[in-house]
């Protein structure tokens, strides 16, 4: 029922709400007054004589030079028109055109460029449900229709609140729409009071990341034609930057220095301008013809052996369009809920059903990684997205193998939990965990990337598996044995989860570091108290927590209870994670020694990786000096998981160090 709500009902309600908001927003507010920074191709001065005078006429008609305010098509109508012909556009052919992403220094496709650009500009790869490629082309060739529309992404709610304060005039309805959609219009952005407020906010250190993000969104909207770099440089090399067709329209651009003759320029500009004209006229047949001509003309400009092959472009496009990870995520979700039922009841059939879903999810997940590996030509562990996805697969496979050997069911549950949790991150924080295809930092181009990095991220995945098993132990202790410590630990985790969710919602945008720490501490403490009270109301009063360390304590006779099984499975995972993390840290020191000239430099990432290992080293030894071994092992496992998460997220994104690129 939750999935039906999330994937069917909620999107429909959101679409209706957005439609109502769009219908009530003001229209045609000076949309014909375009800034100098937002130039149509035709406004780039005159075209050289050698590029045929006929081209100028086509441009003037196709690009709408001299368009007045009353002539601008409002975006609702523009969207309806483009949606009407979307199915007739050869999106596959257009998306498979090769280009060089100058910002990432890698060959890519229009498909990947469109997704990256739209995500940066709009916060989503799609504009109101349009195909990503169609969305980007609409922004490029019909930009004027969206000047007064909320297409510029502003992720941070705190920034939006600042942009709607006095003296900026914004109605309550418009402000509420901004808060919900997290988007503003270009016209609103360019208002003098808004620009003044932006200059003030840009000087605040705490908001520098938010302002840079918003500035990138505005840049993509303004300069989308200039970053459409599909034109190769004839006298260039593999690493030479490509240019946009827009640049060939500039009479002051020295294309001769790049080896581009007038005939070459015309061979590109003719289909490019024809594409722009056909796009504005909503002529699908003419669009497809222009796309065919453009796809034919562009490779002729590239030096021999430098233009990506059609097979390579189709492989990347297929990887993008298949979107296999979403299906794998769905498999993990089903496996997670069914495995809970299998774990709680002990029935055989739920186990088989959960295993079926888990195996299918792991297979789809692995195939997605294999496709990405083929597209990139390297092991996909070089950035945050790839580390999350690859480590999740390693952990899920390890848990599945343990399930086959032990038949304890809890490994199956932990693997499904890991997949469910980790693969939701690209959906929850897409701007942080994004699937952009990127080149690898030169320092990472080493055999150690395949050893040190894989060991570290795999150990983190096993730590997450152990975290899942630890919580199974704590829940049984809390419900069956009425243990106060287990109840407080579960409640504290819920308090921490509230802090994380509030952070994702930018609730702490105006709060400095120690303030956030205080709120987190209060939330965790409050969660622990609520955990004690909540379990007491449902399951009965708690018993006093046992002593943590008792040197005279020895293990009582083992039974075949579920707690003993959980404890045994938990230890298998803890030992594996501790050894893998230790070896990974040592190999990292070896790598650092010949890359940076020292094996250890107290870099934040190094320090917190060591802290994580120390927690687990203490954990696996502390159980021998406490009476309630399984309980305290589970509690410390939760603490270790929190330290690992801090190391992976806070250190990576908020503490500058030598590992900041990873």
XYZ file of C-alpha atoms in Angstrom:
662
model
C 0.000 0.000 0.000
C 2.873 2.326 0.781
C 4.411 1.720 -2.643
C 1.071 2.277 -4.382
C 0.811 5.592 -2.558
C 4.441 6.568 -3.279
C 4.596 5.595 -6.945
C 1.007 6.050 -8.165
C -1.258 8.175 -5.971
C 1.233 10.764 -4.682
C 2.707 11.649 -8.130
C -0.800 12.153 -9.523
C -1.792 14.421 -6.634
C 1.472 16.347 -6.954
C 0.904 16.825 -10.676
C -2.602 18.173 -10.056
C -1.343 20.510 -7.363
C 1.398 21.850 -9.637
C -1.140 22.347 -12.398
C -3.385 24.384 -10.083
C -0.431 26.469 -8.916
C 0.692 27.067 -12.484
C -2.815 28.050 -13.533
C -3.035 30.663 -10.792
C 0.432 32.194 -11.275
C 0.845 35.489 -13.185
C 1.578 35.299 -16.909
C 3.292 37.401 -19.541
C 4.995 39.786 -17.133
C 7.405 41.402 -19.496
C 8.502 38.068 -20.920
C 9.554 39.768 -24.147
C 12.234 41.779 -22.332
C 15.087 39.384 -22.516
C 18.393 40.198 -20.826
C 21.614 40.544 -22.747
C 22.843 37.344 -21.109
C 19.949 35.313 -22.584
C 20.541 35.644 -26.267
C 18.691 33.808 -28.963
C 21.108 32.559 -31.627
C 19.830 35.243 -33.923
C 20.810 38.005 -31.505
C 24.489 37.163 -31.751
C 25.173 39.938 -34.232
C 25.510 39.299 -37.948
C 26.556 36.039 -39.594
C 29.633 36.020 -41.872
C 28.835 36.453 -45.547
C 30.327 33.086 -46.420
C 27.673 31.381 -44.280
C 25.006 32.230 -46.855
C 22.678 35.169 -46.526
C 19.746 32.769 -46.730
C 20.725 31.428 -43.311
C 20.069 34.827 -41.762
C 16.532 34.832 -43.067
C 15.917 31.365 -41.734
C 17.289 32.387 -38.365
C 15.171 35.495 -38.159
C 12.028 33.506 -38.825
C 13.017 30.469 -36.769
C 14.315 32.225 -33.691
C 11.655 34.888 -33.326
C 13.721 38.071 -33.621
C 11.706 41.134 -32.720
C 9.243 39.133 -30.673
C 7.121 41.450 -28.543
C 5.533 40.824 -25.182
C 2.169 39.963 -26.690
C 3.759 37.400 -29.018
C 5.342 35.276 -26.287
C 3.733 31.891 -25.806
C 2.969 31.182 -22.169
C 4.532 28.058 -20.773
C 1.331 26.102 -20.207
C 0.535 26.319 -23.896
C 4.171 25.687 -24.794
C 4.213 22.559 -22.657
C 0.966 21.289 -24.136
C 2.306 21.824 -27.644
C 5.600 20.044 -27.073
C 3.890 17.185 -25.256
C 1.594 16.743 -28.241
C 4.515 16.036 -30.591
C 6.957 14.448 -28.136
C 6.117 10.900 -29.191
C 6.849 11.776 -32.837
C 10.331 13.166 -32.141
C 13.233 10.782 -32.675
C 14.545 11.293 -29.160
C 16.846 8.267 -29.380
C 18.680 9.693 -32.395
C 18.945 13.144 -30.825
C 20.070 11.772 -27.457
C 22.748 9.575 -29.052
C 24.624 12.524 -30.606
C 28.109 12.670 -29.117
C 29.463 15.691 -27.290
C 32.325 16.604 -25.020
C 31.357 17.648 -21.511
C 33.972 20.355 -21.002
C 33.184 20.640 -17.285
C 33.827 16.929 -16.683
C 36.423 16.435 -19.439
C 34.799 13.324 -20.862
C 33.035 12.316 -24.031
C 29.351 11.900 -23.407
C 26.005 12.051 -25.197
C 23.262 14.616 -25.511
C 21.182 12.245 -23.366
C 23.578 12.421 -20.415
C 24.179 16.148 -20.909
C 20.432 16.834 -20.911
C 19.881 14.920 -17.676
C 22.782 16.630 -15.946
C 21.789 20.097 -17.149
C 18.117 19.731 -16.262
C 18.937 18.356 -12.823
C 21.204 21.322 -12.134
C 18.783 23.875 -13.554
C 15.431 22.469 -12.484
C 16.195 19.992 -9.722
C 14.761 17.224 -11.865
C 15.819 15.585 -15.116
C 12.334 16.194 -16.491
C 10.299 19.326 -17.102
C 6.693 18.513 -16.180
C 7.021 14.901 -17.277
C 8.805 15.553 -20.573
C 11.652 13.326 -21.717
C 14.977 14.723 -20.388
C 16.299 15.362 -23.910
C 13.068 17.066 -24.949
C 13.128 19.120 -21.734
C 16.646 20.403 -22.442
C 15.845 21.197 -26.081
C 12.710 23.044 -24.987
C 14.772 25.189 -22.641
C 17.308 25.815 -25.392
C 15.011 26.665 -28.312
C 11.880 27.992 -26.574
C 13.440 29.721 -23.609
C 11.322 32.859 -23.730
C 8.162 30.957 -22.914
C 9.620 30.113 -19.520
C 10.988 33.461 -18.375
C 8.152 33.909 -15.897
C 7.909 30.238 -14.979
C 9.424 28.469 -11.942
C 12.219 26.565 -13.662
C 15.307 27.672 -11.674
C 15.966 25.262 -8.825
C 16.549 26.588 -5.299
C 17.061 23.579 -3.063
C 17.532 25.364 0.240
C 14.356 26.450 1.983
C 16.267 28.947 4.102
C 17.438 30.781 0.973
C 13.878 30.855 -0.348
C 12.695 32.412 2.903
C 15.387 35.073 2.592
C 14.325 35.784 -0.994
C 10.707 36.360 0.024
C 11.320 38.788 2.896
C 10.681 42.540 2.827
C 11.337 44.593 0.693
C 10.891 41.878 -1.950
C 7.248 41.861 -2.938
C 5.884 38.320 -3.060
C 2.305 37.269 -2.392
C 1.626 34.626 0.231
C 0.386 32.247 -2.455
C 3.513 32.719 -4.577
C 5.785 32.287 -1.552
C 3.990 29.080 -0.624
C 4.390 27.813 -4.172
C 8.124 28.541 -4.036
C 8.476 26.619 -0.776
C 6.662 23.607 -2.210
C 8.205 23.491 -5.675
C 11.668 24.790 -4.669
C 11.825 26.725 -7.941
C 11.726 30.389 -8.929
C 11.358 32.148 -12.257
C 14.123 33.960 -14.099
C 12.109 37.192 -14.020
C 11.855 36.970 -10.235
C 15.576 36.186 -10.001
C 16.511 39.301 -11.997
C 14.422 41.768 -9.975
C 16.612 44.475 -8.419
C 15.594 43.760 -4.784
C 16.181 40.037 -5.307
C 19.615 40.678 -6.826
C 20.513 42.892 -3.867
C 19.424 40.174 -1.436
C 21.426 37.568 -3.358
C 24.557 39.711 -3.091
C 24.046 39.904 0.678
C 23.526 36.162 1.032
C 26.547 35.360 -1.122
C 28.778 36.923 1.515
C 27.544 34.592 4.255
C 29.858 31.621 4.740
C 27.134 29.264 5.943
C 25.153 29.824 2.762
C 27.983 29.655 0.257
C 27.096 26.123 -0.895
C 23.433 27.005 -1.258
C 24.173 30.168 -3.208
C 26.622 28.378 -5.498
C 23.984 25.750 -6.185
C 21.417 28.397 -7.073
C 23.957 30.259 -9.200
C 24.681 27.085 -11.156
C 20.965 26.646 -11.813
C 20.702 30.192 -13.149
C 23.829 29.718 -15.262
C 22.404 26.607 -16.918
C 19.189 28.465 -17.745
C 20.994 31.461 -19.207
C 23.815 29.699 -20.999
C 22.256 26.408 -21.999
C 23.019 27.069 -25.689
C 26.654 27.838 -24.908
C 27.204 24.594 -22.988
C 25.687 22.473 -25.765
C 29.190 21.520 -26.889
C 28.576 19.101 -29.763
C 30.950 20.631 -32.354
C 34.397 18.957 -32.550
C 37.527 20.979 -33.262
C 39.117 19.831 -36.570
C 42.698 20.651 -35.593
C 42.279 19.550 -31.987
C 43.284 16.455 -30.062
C 41.469 14.091 -27.709
C 41.676 16.594 -24.845
C 40.738 19.709 -26.881
C 37.541 21.394 -25.746
C 34.588 21.215 -28.132
C 32.421 24.219 -28.882
C 28.702 24.922 -29.163
C 26.985 25.735 -32.491
C 26.000 29.008 -30.850
C 29.630 30.135 -30.925
C 29.788 29.751 -34.703
C 27.147 32.478 -34.986
C 29.414 35.016 -33.306
C 31.201 37.108 -35.990
C 34.029 37.851 -33.551
C 34.699 34.185 -32.821
C 37.940 33.082 -34.495
C 36.822 29.694 -35.758
C 39.646 29.630 -38.278
C 42.111 29.161 -35.442
C 40.334 25.902 -34.667
C 40.485 24.725 -38.251
C 36.779 25.315 -38.915
C 36.220 26.608 -42.441
C 33.168 28.564 -43.558
C 31.787 25.494 -45.296
C 32.267 23.431 -42.159
C 30.497 26.073 -40.088
C 27.617 26.189 -42.534
C 27.295 22.382 -42.537
C 26.658 22.547 -38.785
C 24.685 25.780 -38.588
C 22.220 24.865 -41.314
C 20.758 21.805 -39.511
C 21.155 23.488 -36.107
C 19.113 26.520 -37.115
C 16.648 24.274 -38.943
C 16.259 22.302 -35.716
C 15.602 25.499 -33.755
C 13.036 26.683 -36.291
C 11.275 23.325 -36.452
C 11.245 23.123 -32.666
C 9.513 26.462 -32.306
C 7.057 25.582 -35.049
C 6.368 22.210 -33.372
C 7.103 20.345 -36.607
C 8.185 16.843 -35.550
C 9.052 15.716 -39.071
C 11.291 18.736 -39.668
C 12.874 18.215 -36.237
C 13.792 14.637 -37.107
C 15.213 15.696 -40.473
C 17.353 18.377 -38.830
C 18.547 15.889 -36.203
C 19.573 13.430 -38.927
C 21.484 16.137 -40.791
C 23.168 17.399 -37.628
C 24.177 13.877 -36.573
C 25.689 13.352 -40.031
C 27.557 16.672 -40.178
C 29.198 16.709 -36.747
C 31.503 13.658 -37.057
C 33.004 15.112 -40.250
C 34.618 17.922 -38.266
C 36.395 15.645 -35.793
C 40.019 14.589 -36.300
C 40.331 10.970 -37.295
C 39.962 8.554 -34.424
C 38.662 11.079 -31.877
C 34.891 11.024 -32.431
C 33.065 8.516 -30.193
C 31.637 5.543 -32.056
C 27.907 5.133 -32.460
C 28.065 1.905 -30.443
C 29.660 3.757 -27.527
C 27.015 6.473 -27.615
C 24.183 3.936 -27.814
C 25.642 2.017 -24.869
C 25.675 5.152 -22.716
C 22.204 6.138 -23.846
C 20.841 2.657 -23.122
C 22.361 2.762 -19.652
C 20.630 6.072 -19.025
C 17.254 5.075 -20.404
C 17.035 1.628 -18.839
C 17.287 3.131 -15.334
C 17.751 -0.360 -13.917
C 18.622 0.807 -10.437
C 15.035 1.892 -9.799
C 13.797 -1.616 -10.566
C 16.477 -3.104 -8.355
C 15.415 -0.754 -5.588
C 11.829 -1.970 -5.953
C 13.033 -5.563 -5.619
C 14.892 -4.724 -2.423
C 11.785 -3.045 -1.014
C 9.611 -6.113 -1.624
C 12.317 -8.403 -0.257
C 12.637 -6.228 2.849
C 8.981 -6.388 3.844
C 8.549 -10.069 2.993
C 11.737 -10.942 4.895
C 10.325 -9.253 8.004
C 7.316 -11.560 7.762
C 9.587 -14.558 7.166
C 11.763 -13.615 10.129
C 8.811 -13.080 12.463
C 6.814 -16.194 11.557
C 9.434 -18.758 10.638
C 7.319 -19.968 7.724
C 9.136 -21.395 4.718
C 7.189 -19.806 1.866
C 7.873 -16.157 2.875
C 11.579 -16.992 2.943
C 11.455 -18.364 -0.590
C 9.476 -15.349 -1.812
C 11.875 -12.911 -0.137
C 14.877 -14.768 -1.546
C 13.370 -14.610 -5.029
C 12.923 -10.848 -4.821
C 16.359 -10.397 -3.267
C 18.118 -12.453 -5.944
C 16.267 -10.556 -8.687
C 17.169 -7.204 -7.104
C 20.837 -8.157 -6.744
C 20.920 -9.382 -10.352
C 19.406 -6.166 -11.718
C 21.641 -4.100 -9.446
C 24.755 -5.951 -10.606
C 23.810 -5.591 -14.265
C 23.420 -1.839 -13.778
C 26.923 -1.651 -12.279
C 28.312 -3.732 -15.148
C 26.727 -1.380 -17.709
C 28.156 1.674 -15.953
C 31.560 -0.010 -15.805
C 31.411 -0.590 -19.564
C 30.384 2.996 -20.300
C 33.084 4.525 -18.087
C 35.798 2.025 -18.916
C 36.805 1.771 -15.252
C 35.565 0.262 -12.015
C 32.693 2.476 -10.772
C 33.915 3.431 -7.284
C 35.438 6.867 -7.939
C 32.703 9.148 -6.546
C 30.001 9.147 -3.895
C 27.219 7.755 -6.084
C 29.377 4.934 -7.377
C 30.689 4.130 -3.896
C 27.166 3.878 -2.485
C 25.838 1.758 -5.345
C 28.848 -0.558 -5.594
C 29.280 -1.068 -1.856
C 25.582 -1.856 -1.532
C 25.874 -4.574 -4.142
C 28.935 -6.068 -2.431
C 27.163 -6.104 0.925
C 23.943 -7.533 -0.497
C 25.816 -10.348 -2.266
C 27.749 -11.148 0.914
C 24.545 -11.262 2.954
C 22.854 -13.471 0.358
C 25.751 -15.950 0.406
C 25.622 -16.107 4.203
C 21.884 -16.710 3.997
C 22.389 -19.643 1.647
C 24.985 -21.195 3.980
C 23.259 -20.556 7.324
C 19.497 -20.292 6.543
C 19.161 -17.886 9.476
C 16.817 -15.482 7.600
C 18.351 -12.480 9.346
C 21.077 -12.201 6.692
C 18.372 -12.044 4.045
C 16.618 -9.304 6.002
C 19.851 -7.335 6.486
C 20.730 -7.535 2.772
C 17.277 -6.295 1.779
C 17.507 -3.510 4.372
C 20.883 -2.433 2.988
C 19.583 -2.314 -0.596
C 16.385 -0.534 0.427
C 18.216 2.072 2.495
C 21.207 2.739 0.230
C 19.444 2.856 -3.135
C 16.899 5.320 -1.765
C 19.660 7.907 -1.295
C 19.859 8.950 -4.989
C 16.111 9.636 -4.768
C 16.223 11.460 -1.428
C 19.327 13.590 -2.059
C 19.717 13.579 -5.864
C 21.904 16.685 -5.948
C 24.399 15.056 -3.565
C 24.201 11.434 -4.718
C 23.748 12.002 -8.445
C 24.468 9.547 -11.228
C 26.439 11.924 -13.443
C 29.065 10.125 -15.490
C 32.393 11.661 -14.506
C 36.040 11.240 -15.294
C 38.319 9.981 -12.587
C 40.743 12.202 -10.720
C 44.284 11.424 -11.973
C 45.430 10.446 -8.493
C 42.732 7.746 -8.412
C 43.935 6.131 -11.628
C 45.824 3.464 -9.765
C 45.536 -0.253 -9.024
C 44.867 0.650 -5.394
C 41.517 2.102 -6.449
C 40.386 -1.469 -7.118
C 41.765 -2.750 -3.806
C 41.839 -0.083 -1.091
C 38.624 1.673 -2.119
C 36.671 -1.531 -2.703
C 37.763 -2.942 0.667
C 36.799 0.234 2.526
C 33.361 0.625 0.962
C 32.672 -3.114 1.202
C 33.501 -3.003 4.920
C 31.054 -0.116 5.309
C 28.385 -2.217 3.617
C 29.057 -5.119 5.999
C 28.865 -2.664 8.914
C 25.397 -1.734 7.677
C 24.449 -5.419 7.547
C 25.643 -5.742 11.147
C 23.585 -2.676 12.053
C 20.466 -4.388 10.698
C 21.141 -7.581 12.667
C 21.899 -5.554 15.814
C 18.512 -3.887 15.618
C 16.815 -7.264 15.235
C 18.484 -8.278 18.487
C 17.480 -5.033 20.195
C 13.851 -5.339 19.110
C 13.551 -8.853 20.524
C 15.190 -7.710 23.767
C 12.870 -4.715 23.974
C 9.673 -6.640 23.292
C 10.275 -10.049 24.849
C 12.622 -9.214 27.716
C 11.409 -5.648 28.395
C 14.996 -4.449 28.462
C 15.398 -0.717 29.147
C 18.744 -0.299 27.379
C 17.503 -1.827 24.139
C 14.363 0.320 24.229
C 16.369 3.486 24.823
C 18.778 2.590 22.002
C 15.934 2.084 19.538
C 14.327 5.369 20.598
C 17.638 7.223 20.298
C 17.972 5.978 16.723
C 14.517 7.330 15.927
C 15.569 10.679 17.388
C 18.674 10.678 15.194
C 16.523 9.812 12.180
C 14.347 12.855 12.866
C 17.459 15.068 12.848
C 18.600 13.585 9.529
C 15.195 14.105 7.923
C 15.058 17.696 9.170
C 18.533 18.254 7.766
C 17.434 16.975 4.368
C 14.552 19.446 4.540
C 17.046 22.280 5.245
C 15.543 22.961 8.650
C 18.976 23.927 10.019
C 19.891 26.387 7.272
C 20.138 29.329 9.706
C 21.732 27.422 12.584
C 25.475 27.239 13.135
C 27.471 24.089 13.860
C 27.227 23.842 17.647
C 23.557 24.710 17.520
C 22.961 21.735 15.250
C 24.980 19.528 17.614
C 22.806 20.666 20.519
C 19.594 19.985 18.625
C 20.861 16.550 17.612
C 21.800 15.699 21.200
C 18.400 16.797 22.503
C 16.612 14.867 19.771
C 18.576 11.681 20.485
C 18.001 12.015 24.237
C 14.326 12.744 23.675
C 14.055 9.764 21.364
C 15.585 7.526 24.023
C 13.017 8.710 26.567
C 10.182 8.209 24.087
C 11.520 4.738 23.313
C 11.364 3.827 26.990
C 7.862 5.207 27.374
C 6.493 3.922 24.083
C 7.608 0.341 24.592
C 6.371 0.466 28.198
C 2.892 1.468 27.028
C 2.753 -1.268 24.400
C 4.753 -4.135 25.918
C 4.913 -3.423 29.633
C 7.354 -1.787 32.036
C 11.084 -2.119 31.426
C 13.539 -3.969 33.611
C 16.713 -2.264 34.836
C 19.545 -2.244 32.330
C 22.323 -4.749 33.100
C 25.807 -3.664 34.056
C 28.037 -2.859 31.134
C 31.306 -4.425 32.309
C 31.650 -7.243 34.739
C 34.984 -9.045 34.708
C 33.608 -12.019 36.647
C 30.786 -12.571 34.218
C 30.918 -15.601 32.014
C 28.511 -16.710 29.298
C 25.572 -18.764 30.443
C 24.629 -21.945 28.721
C 23.831 -21.293 25.089
C 20.400 -22.029 23.802
C 18.895 -22.189 20.380
C 16.860 -19.071 20.987
C 16.500 -16.436 18.349
C 18.712 -14.089 20.353
C 21.562 -16.563 20.219
C 21.112 -16.880 16.470
C 21.098 -13.112 16.049
C 24.203 -12.769 18.196
C 26.058 -15.429 16.214
C 25.133 -13.844 12.872
C 26.040 -10.433 14.239
C 29.525 -11.583 15.242
C 30.203 -13.065 11.812
C 29.486 -9.679 10.244
C 31.433 -7.719 12.859
C 34.563 -9.812 12.478
C 34.388 -9.567 8.696
C 33.898 -5.781 8.746
C 36.704 -5.218 11.257
C 39.241 -7.242 9.286
C 38.234 -5.726 5.922
C 38.339 -2.181 7.306
C 41.748 -2.758 8.913
C 43.260 -4.133 5.709
C 41.683 -1.276 3.730
C 43.191 1.349 6.052
C 46.643 -0.249 5.863
C 46.505 -0.389 2.064
C 45.337 3.227 2.063
C 48.474 4.154 3.992
C 50.572 2.311 1.408
C 48.811 4.204 -1.388
C 49.229 7.542 0.408
C 52.930 6.853 0.923
C 53.745 6.698 -2.776
C 51.053 9.190 -3.886
C 51.396 11.951 -1.288
C 54.807 11.104 0.145
C 53.620 10.028 3.597
C 51.594 7.062 4.903
C 49.696 9.088 7.496
C 48.969 12.802 7.681
C 46.046 13.159 10.099
C 43.712 13.928 7.222
C 40.070 14.039 8.466
C 39.107 11.029 6.369
C 42.054 9.034 7.682
C 41.311 9.971 11.278
C 37.629 9.082 11.184
C 38.245 5.855 9.261
C 40.619 4.892 12.074
C 38.021 5.979 14.657
C 35.474 3.709 13.010
C 37.866 0.769 13.141
C 38.718 1.478 16.797
C 35.019 1.381 17.703
C 34.700 -2.064 16.172
C 37.987 -3.266 17.661
C 36.664 -2.258 21.091
C 33.283 -3.766 20.310
C 34.494 -7.265 19.501
C 36.695 -7.348 22.628
C 34.307 -5.673 25.090
C 31.838 -8.544 24.828
C 34.304 -10.731 26.753
C 34.093 -8.577 29.899
C 30.343 -8.065 30.107
C 27.626 -10.395 31.276
C 25.042 -9.525 28.618
C 27.308 -9.936 25.619
C 24.779 -9.925 22.820
C 22.987 -6.845 24.146
C 26.068 -4.678 24.586
C 27.520 -5.861 21.310
C 24.338 -4.716 19.559
C 24.315 -1.339 21.322
C 27.949 -0.666 20.435
C 27.279 -1.824 16.878
C 24.690 0.946 16.557
C 27.272 3.448 17.845
C 29.830 2.163 15.354
C 27.340 2.495 12.519
C 26.717 6.125 13.527
C 30.467 6.846 13.498
C 30.773 5.231 10.066
C 27.907 7.331 8.728
C 29.507 10.476 10.139
C 32.746 9.524 8.419
C 31.049 8.926 5.092
C 28.743 11.955 4.987
C 29.899 14.749 7.277
C 33.623 14.271 6.664
C 33.166 13.862 2.908
C 30.935 16.886 2.371
C 31.585 19.325 5.203
C 35.202 18.856 6.311
C 37.857 19.801 3.788
C 40.743 17.395 3.366
C 42.805 15.467 0.856
C 39.912 13.055 0.363
C 37.406 15.795 -0.492
C 37.279 14.694 -4.133
C 36.206 11.139 -3.224
